[in-house]
PDB file of C-alpha atoms in Angstrom:
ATOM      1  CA  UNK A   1      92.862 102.854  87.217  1.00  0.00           C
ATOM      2  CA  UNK A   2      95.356 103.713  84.273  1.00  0.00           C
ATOM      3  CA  UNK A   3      99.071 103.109  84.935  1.00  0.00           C
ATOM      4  CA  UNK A   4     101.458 105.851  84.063  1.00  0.00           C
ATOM      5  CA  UNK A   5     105.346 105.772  84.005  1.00  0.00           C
ATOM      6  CA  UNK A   6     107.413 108.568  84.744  1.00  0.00           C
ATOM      7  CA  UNK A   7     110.785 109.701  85.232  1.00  0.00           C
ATOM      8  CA  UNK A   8     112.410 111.998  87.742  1.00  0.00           C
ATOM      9  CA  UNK A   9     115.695 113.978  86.822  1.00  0.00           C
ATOM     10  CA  UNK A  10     117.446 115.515  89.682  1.00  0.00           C
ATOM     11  CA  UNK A  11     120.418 117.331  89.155  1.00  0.00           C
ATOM     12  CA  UNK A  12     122.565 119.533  91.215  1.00  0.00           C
ATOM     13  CA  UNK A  13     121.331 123.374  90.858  1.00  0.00           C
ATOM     14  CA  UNK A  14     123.735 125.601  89.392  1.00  0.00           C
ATOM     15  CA  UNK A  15     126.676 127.107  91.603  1.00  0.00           C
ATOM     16  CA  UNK A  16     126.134 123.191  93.945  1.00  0.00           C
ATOM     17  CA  UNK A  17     129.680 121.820  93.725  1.00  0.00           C
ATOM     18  CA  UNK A  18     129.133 119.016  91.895  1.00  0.00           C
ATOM     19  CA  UNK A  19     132.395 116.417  92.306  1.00  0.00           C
ATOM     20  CA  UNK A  20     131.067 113.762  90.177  1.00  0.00           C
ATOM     21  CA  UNK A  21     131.247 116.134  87.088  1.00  0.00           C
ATOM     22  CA  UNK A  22     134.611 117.366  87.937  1.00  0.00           C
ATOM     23  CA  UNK A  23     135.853 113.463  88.271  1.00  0.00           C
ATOM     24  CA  UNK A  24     134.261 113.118  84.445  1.00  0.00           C
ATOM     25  CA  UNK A  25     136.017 116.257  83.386  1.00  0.00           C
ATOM     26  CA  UNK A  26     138.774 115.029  84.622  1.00  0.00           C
ATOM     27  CA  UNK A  27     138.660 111.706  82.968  1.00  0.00           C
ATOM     28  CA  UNK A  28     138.203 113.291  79.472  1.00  0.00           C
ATOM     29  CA  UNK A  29     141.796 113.886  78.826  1.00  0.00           C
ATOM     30  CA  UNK A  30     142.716 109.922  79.485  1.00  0.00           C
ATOM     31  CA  UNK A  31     140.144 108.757  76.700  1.00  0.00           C
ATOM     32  CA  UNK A  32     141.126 111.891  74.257  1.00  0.00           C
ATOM     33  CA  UNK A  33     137.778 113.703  74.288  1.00  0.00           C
ATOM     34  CA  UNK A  34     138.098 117.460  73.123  1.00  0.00           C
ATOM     35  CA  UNK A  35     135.301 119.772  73.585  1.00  0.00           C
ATOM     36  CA  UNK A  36     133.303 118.790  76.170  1.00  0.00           C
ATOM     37  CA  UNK A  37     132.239 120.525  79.366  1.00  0.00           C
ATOM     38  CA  UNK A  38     129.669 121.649  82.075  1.00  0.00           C
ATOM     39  CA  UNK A  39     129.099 118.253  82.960  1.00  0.00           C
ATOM     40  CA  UNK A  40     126.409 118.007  85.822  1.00  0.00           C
ATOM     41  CA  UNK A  41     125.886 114.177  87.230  1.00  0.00           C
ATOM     42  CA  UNK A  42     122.570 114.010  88.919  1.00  0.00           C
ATOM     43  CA  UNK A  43     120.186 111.039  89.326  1.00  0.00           C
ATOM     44  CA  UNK A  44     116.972 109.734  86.924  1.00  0.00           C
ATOM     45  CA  UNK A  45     114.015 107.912  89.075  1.00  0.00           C
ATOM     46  CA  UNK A  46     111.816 105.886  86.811  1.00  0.00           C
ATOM     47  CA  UNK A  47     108.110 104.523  88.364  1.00  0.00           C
ATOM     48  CA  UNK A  48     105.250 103.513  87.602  1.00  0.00           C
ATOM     49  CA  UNK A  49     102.256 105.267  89.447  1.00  0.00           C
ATOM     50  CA  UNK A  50      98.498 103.889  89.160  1.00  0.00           C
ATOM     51  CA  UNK A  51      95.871 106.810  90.024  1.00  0.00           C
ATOM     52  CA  UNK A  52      92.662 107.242  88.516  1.00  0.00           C
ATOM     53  CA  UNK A  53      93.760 110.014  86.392  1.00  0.00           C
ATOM     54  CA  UNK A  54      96.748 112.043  85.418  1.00  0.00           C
ATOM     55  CA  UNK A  55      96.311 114.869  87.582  1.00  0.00           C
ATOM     56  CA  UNK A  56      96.613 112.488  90.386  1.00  0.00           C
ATOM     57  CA  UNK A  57      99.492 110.241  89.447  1.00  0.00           C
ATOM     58  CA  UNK A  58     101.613 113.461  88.777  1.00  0.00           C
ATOM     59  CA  UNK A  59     100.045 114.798  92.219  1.00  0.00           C
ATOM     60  CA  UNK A  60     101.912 111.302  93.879  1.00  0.00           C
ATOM     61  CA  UNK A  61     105.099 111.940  92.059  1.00  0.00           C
ATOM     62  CA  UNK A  62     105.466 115.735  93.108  1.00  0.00           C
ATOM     63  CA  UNK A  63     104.937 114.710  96.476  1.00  0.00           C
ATOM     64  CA  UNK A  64     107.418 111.732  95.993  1.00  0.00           C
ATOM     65  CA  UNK A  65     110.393 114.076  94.221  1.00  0.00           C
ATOM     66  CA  UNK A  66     110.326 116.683  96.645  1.00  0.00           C
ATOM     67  CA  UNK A  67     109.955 114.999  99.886  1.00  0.00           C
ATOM     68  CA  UNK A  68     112.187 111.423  99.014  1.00  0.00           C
ATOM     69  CA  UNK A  69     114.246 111.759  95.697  1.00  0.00           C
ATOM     70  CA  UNK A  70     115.668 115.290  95.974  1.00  0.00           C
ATOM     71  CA  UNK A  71     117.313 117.552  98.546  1.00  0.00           C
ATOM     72  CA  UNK A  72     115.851 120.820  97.662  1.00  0.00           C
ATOM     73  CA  UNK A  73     118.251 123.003  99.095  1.00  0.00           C
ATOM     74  CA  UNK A  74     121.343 121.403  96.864  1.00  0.00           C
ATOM     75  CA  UNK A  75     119.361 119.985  93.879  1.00  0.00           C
ATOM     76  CA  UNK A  76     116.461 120.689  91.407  1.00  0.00           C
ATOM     77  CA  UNK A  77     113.783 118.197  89.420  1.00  0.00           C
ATOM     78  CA  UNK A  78     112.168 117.793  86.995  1.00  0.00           C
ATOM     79  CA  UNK A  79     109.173 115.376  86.105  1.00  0.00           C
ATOM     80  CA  UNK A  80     108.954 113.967  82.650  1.00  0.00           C
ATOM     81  CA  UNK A  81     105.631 111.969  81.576  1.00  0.00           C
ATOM     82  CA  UNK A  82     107.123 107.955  79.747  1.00  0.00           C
ATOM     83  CA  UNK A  83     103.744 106.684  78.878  1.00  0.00           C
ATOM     84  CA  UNK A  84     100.831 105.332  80.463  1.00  0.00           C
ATOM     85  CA  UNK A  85      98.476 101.809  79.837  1.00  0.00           C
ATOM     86  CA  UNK A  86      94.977 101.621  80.533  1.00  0.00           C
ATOM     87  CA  UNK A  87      94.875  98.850  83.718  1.00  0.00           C
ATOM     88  CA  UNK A  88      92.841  96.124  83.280  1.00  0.00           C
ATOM     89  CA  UNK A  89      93.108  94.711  86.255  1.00  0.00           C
ATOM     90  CA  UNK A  90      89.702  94.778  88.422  1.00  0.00           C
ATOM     91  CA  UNK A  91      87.575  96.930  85.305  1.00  0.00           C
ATOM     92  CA  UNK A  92      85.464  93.764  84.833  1.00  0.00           C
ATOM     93  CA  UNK A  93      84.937  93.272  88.513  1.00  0.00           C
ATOM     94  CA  UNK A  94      84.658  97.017  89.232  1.00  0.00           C
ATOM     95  CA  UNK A  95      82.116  97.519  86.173  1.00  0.00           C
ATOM     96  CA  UNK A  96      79.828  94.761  87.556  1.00  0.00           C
ATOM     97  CA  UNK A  97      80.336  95.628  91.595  1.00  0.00           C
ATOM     98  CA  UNK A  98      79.639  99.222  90.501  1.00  0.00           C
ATOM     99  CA  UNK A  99      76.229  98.557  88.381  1.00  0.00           C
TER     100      UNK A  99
ATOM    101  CA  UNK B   1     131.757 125.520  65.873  1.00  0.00           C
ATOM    102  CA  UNK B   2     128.309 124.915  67.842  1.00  0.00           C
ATOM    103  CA  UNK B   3     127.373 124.310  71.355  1.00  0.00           C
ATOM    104  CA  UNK B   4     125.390 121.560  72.247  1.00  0.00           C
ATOM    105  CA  UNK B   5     123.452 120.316  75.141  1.00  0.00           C
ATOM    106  CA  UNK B   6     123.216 116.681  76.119  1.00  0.00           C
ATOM    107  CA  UNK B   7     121.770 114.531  78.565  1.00  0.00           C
ATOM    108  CA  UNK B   8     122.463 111.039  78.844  1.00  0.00           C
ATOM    109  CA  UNK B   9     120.301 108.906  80.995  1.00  0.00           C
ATOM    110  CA  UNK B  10     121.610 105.660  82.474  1.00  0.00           C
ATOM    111  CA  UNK B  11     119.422 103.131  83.911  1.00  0.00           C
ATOM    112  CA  UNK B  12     120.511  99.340  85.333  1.00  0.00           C
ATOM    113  CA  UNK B  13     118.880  97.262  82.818  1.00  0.00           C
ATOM    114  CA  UNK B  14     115.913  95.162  83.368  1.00  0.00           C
ATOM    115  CA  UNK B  15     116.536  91.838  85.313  1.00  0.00           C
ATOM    116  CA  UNK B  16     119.461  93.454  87.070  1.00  0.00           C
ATOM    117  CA  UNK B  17     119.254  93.808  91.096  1.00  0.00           C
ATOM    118  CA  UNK B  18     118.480  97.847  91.782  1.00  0.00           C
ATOM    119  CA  UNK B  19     119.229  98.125  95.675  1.00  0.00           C
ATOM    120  CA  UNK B  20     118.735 101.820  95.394  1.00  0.00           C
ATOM    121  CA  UNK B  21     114.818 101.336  94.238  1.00  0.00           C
ATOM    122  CA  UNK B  22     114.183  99.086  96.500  1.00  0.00           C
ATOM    123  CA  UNK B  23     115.146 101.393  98.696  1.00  0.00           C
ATOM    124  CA  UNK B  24     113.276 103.791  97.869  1.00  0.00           C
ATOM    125  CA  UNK B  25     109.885 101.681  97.450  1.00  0.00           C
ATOM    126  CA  UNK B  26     110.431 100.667 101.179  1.00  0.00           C
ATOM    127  CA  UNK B  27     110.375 104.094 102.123  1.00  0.00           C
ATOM    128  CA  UNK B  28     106.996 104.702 100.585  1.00  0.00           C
ATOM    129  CA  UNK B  29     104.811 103.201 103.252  1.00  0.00           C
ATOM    130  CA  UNK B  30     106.661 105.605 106.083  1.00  0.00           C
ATOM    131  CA  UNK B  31     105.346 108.895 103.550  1.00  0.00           C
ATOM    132  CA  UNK B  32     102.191 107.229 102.955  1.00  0.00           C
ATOM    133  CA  UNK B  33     102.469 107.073  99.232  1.00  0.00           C
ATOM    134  CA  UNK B  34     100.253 104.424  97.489  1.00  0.00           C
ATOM    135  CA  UNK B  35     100.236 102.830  94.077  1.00  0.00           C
ATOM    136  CA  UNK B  36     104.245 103.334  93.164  1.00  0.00           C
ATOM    137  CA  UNK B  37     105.961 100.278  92.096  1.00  0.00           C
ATOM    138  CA  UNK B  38     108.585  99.367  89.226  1.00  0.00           C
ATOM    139  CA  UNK B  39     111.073 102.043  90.640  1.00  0.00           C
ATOM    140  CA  UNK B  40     114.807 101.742  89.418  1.00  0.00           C
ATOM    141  CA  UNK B  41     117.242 104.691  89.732  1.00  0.00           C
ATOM    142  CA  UNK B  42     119.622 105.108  87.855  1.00  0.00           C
ATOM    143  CA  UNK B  43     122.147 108.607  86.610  1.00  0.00           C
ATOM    144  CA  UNK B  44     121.258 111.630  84.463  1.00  0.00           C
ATOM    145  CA  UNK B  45     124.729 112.964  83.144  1.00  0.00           C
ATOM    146  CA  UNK B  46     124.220 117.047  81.531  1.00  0.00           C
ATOM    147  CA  UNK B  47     127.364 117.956  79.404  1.00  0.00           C
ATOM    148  CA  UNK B  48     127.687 120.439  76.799  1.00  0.00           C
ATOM    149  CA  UNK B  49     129.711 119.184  73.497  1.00  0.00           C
ATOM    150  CA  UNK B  50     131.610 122.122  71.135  1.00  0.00           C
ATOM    151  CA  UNK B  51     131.489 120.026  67.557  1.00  0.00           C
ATOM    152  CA  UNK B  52     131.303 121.536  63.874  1.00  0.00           C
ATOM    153  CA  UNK B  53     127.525 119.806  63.872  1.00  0.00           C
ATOM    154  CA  UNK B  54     125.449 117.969  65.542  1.00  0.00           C
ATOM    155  CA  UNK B  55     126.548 114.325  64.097  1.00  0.00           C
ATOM    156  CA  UNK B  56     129.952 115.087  65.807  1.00  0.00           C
ATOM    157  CA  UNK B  57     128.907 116.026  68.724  1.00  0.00           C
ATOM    158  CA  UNK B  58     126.596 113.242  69.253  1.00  0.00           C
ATOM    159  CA  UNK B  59     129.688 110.505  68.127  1.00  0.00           C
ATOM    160  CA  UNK B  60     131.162 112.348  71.270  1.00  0.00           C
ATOM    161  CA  UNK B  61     128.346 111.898  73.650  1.00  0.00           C
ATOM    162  CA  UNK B  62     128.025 108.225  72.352  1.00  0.00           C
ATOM    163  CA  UNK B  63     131.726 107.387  73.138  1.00  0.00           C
ATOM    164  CA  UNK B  64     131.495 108.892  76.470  1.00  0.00           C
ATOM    165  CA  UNK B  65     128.235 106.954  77.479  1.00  0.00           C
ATOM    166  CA  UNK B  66     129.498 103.711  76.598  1.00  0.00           C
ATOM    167  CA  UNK B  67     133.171 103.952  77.854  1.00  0.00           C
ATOM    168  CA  UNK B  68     132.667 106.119  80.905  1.00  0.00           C
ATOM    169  CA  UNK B  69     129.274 106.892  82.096  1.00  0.00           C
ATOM    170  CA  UNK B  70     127.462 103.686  82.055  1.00  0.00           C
ATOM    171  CA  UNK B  71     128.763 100.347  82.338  1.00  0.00           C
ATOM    172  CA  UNK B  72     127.442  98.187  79.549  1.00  0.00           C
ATOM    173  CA  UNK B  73     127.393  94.653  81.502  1.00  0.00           C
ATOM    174  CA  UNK B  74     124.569  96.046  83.766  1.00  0.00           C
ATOM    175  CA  UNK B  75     123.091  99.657  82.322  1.00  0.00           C
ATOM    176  CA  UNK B  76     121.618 101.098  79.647  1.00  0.00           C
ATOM    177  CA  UNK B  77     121.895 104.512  78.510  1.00  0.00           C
ATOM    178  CA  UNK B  78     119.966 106.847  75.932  1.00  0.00           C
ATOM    179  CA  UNK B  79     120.812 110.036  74.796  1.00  0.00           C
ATOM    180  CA  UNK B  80     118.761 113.150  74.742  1.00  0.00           C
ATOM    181  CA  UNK B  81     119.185 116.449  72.778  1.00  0.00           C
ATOM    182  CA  UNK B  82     118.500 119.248  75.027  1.00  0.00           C
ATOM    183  CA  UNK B  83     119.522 122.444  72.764  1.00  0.00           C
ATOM    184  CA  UNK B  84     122.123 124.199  70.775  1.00  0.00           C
ATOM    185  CA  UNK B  85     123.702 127.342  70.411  1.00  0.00           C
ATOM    186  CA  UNK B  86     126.002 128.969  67.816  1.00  0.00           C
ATOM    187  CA  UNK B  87     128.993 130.184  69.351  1.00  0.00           C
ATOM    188  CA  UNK B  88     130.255 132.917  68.042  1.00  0.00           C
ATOM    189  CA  UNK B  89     133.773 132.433  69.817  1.00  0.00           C
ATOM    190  CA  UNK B  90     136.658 132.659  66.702  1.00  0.00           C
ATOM    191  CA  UNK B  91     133.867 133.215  64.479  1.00  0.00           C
ATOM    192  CA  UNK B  92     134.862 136.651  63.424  1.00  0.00           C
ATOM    193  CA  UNK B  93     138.219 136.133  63.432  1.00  0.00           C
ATOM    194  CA  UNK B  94     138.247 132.380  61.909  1.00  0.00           C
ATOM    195  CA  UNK B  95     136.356 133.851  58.951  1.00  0.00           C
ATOM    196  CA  UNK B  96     139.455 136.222  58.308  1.00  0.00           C
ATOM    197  CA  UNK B  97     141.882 133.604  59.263  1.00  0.00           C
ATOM    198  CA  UNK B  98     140.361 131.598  56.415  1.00  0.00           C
ATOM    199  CA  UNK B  99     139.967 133.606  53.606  1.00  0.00           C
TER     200      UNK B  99
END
């Protein structure tokens, strides 16, 4: 089993009212930021997934950001691969109980 | 003057309690979903920045993520280029206004 860690952006898709980014837009003028707009605040879902093999930990986190960390009909998302480590745990065990 | 695209990704930092993942990695025996564990959720903040280059805009960005979007006793934020485009608004006519 090899460990992978990704992250899950979900932001609101375009034309969603989005009142978190007006309240930021709004709060610009107060700290005497110029130049900034079309902010969008969404969320960012980091986890760790253990599957024997990329294909299948992305498979799990699909399955995970469209059914419990999105609403599809207000927001989109997109997966982004952190990293992954080789598990150790159970490869001596496994090796032997599999020879 | 340039257009650029930023996200800034704010996370709680490690140690600190993340109701909202532990939320979610309850809800993960009701879908069925196996093998998911360290999940902490946390904000994704899009915002486009007009700056003469791209070490302005990113002092902007940086200001904004530690005095407004994150909250430095208890998150962590990075930053995250996502694109730039020239903007040709005033071009033509700053160029005549200088000379």
């Amino acid at each position: 089993m090899t460990s992978y860690r990704y992250a899950v952006n979900v932001t609101p898709k375009p034309g969603i009212l989005d009142p978190q980014g007006r309240a930021v837009e709004g709060s610009l003028g107060h700290l005497g930021i110029e130049g900034v707009s079309g902010v969008r605040v969404g969320r960012r879902i980091e986890l760790s997934v253990d599957a024997p093999d990329a294909v299948a930990a992305r498979a799990v986190v699909e399955r995970l950001a469209g059914d419990l960390l999105s609403n599809p009909l207000i927001e989109a998302y997109d997966i982004e691969l952190l990293g992954e480590a080789s598990s150790t745990v159970g490869l001596g065990a496994g090796a032997a109980g599999e020879a």
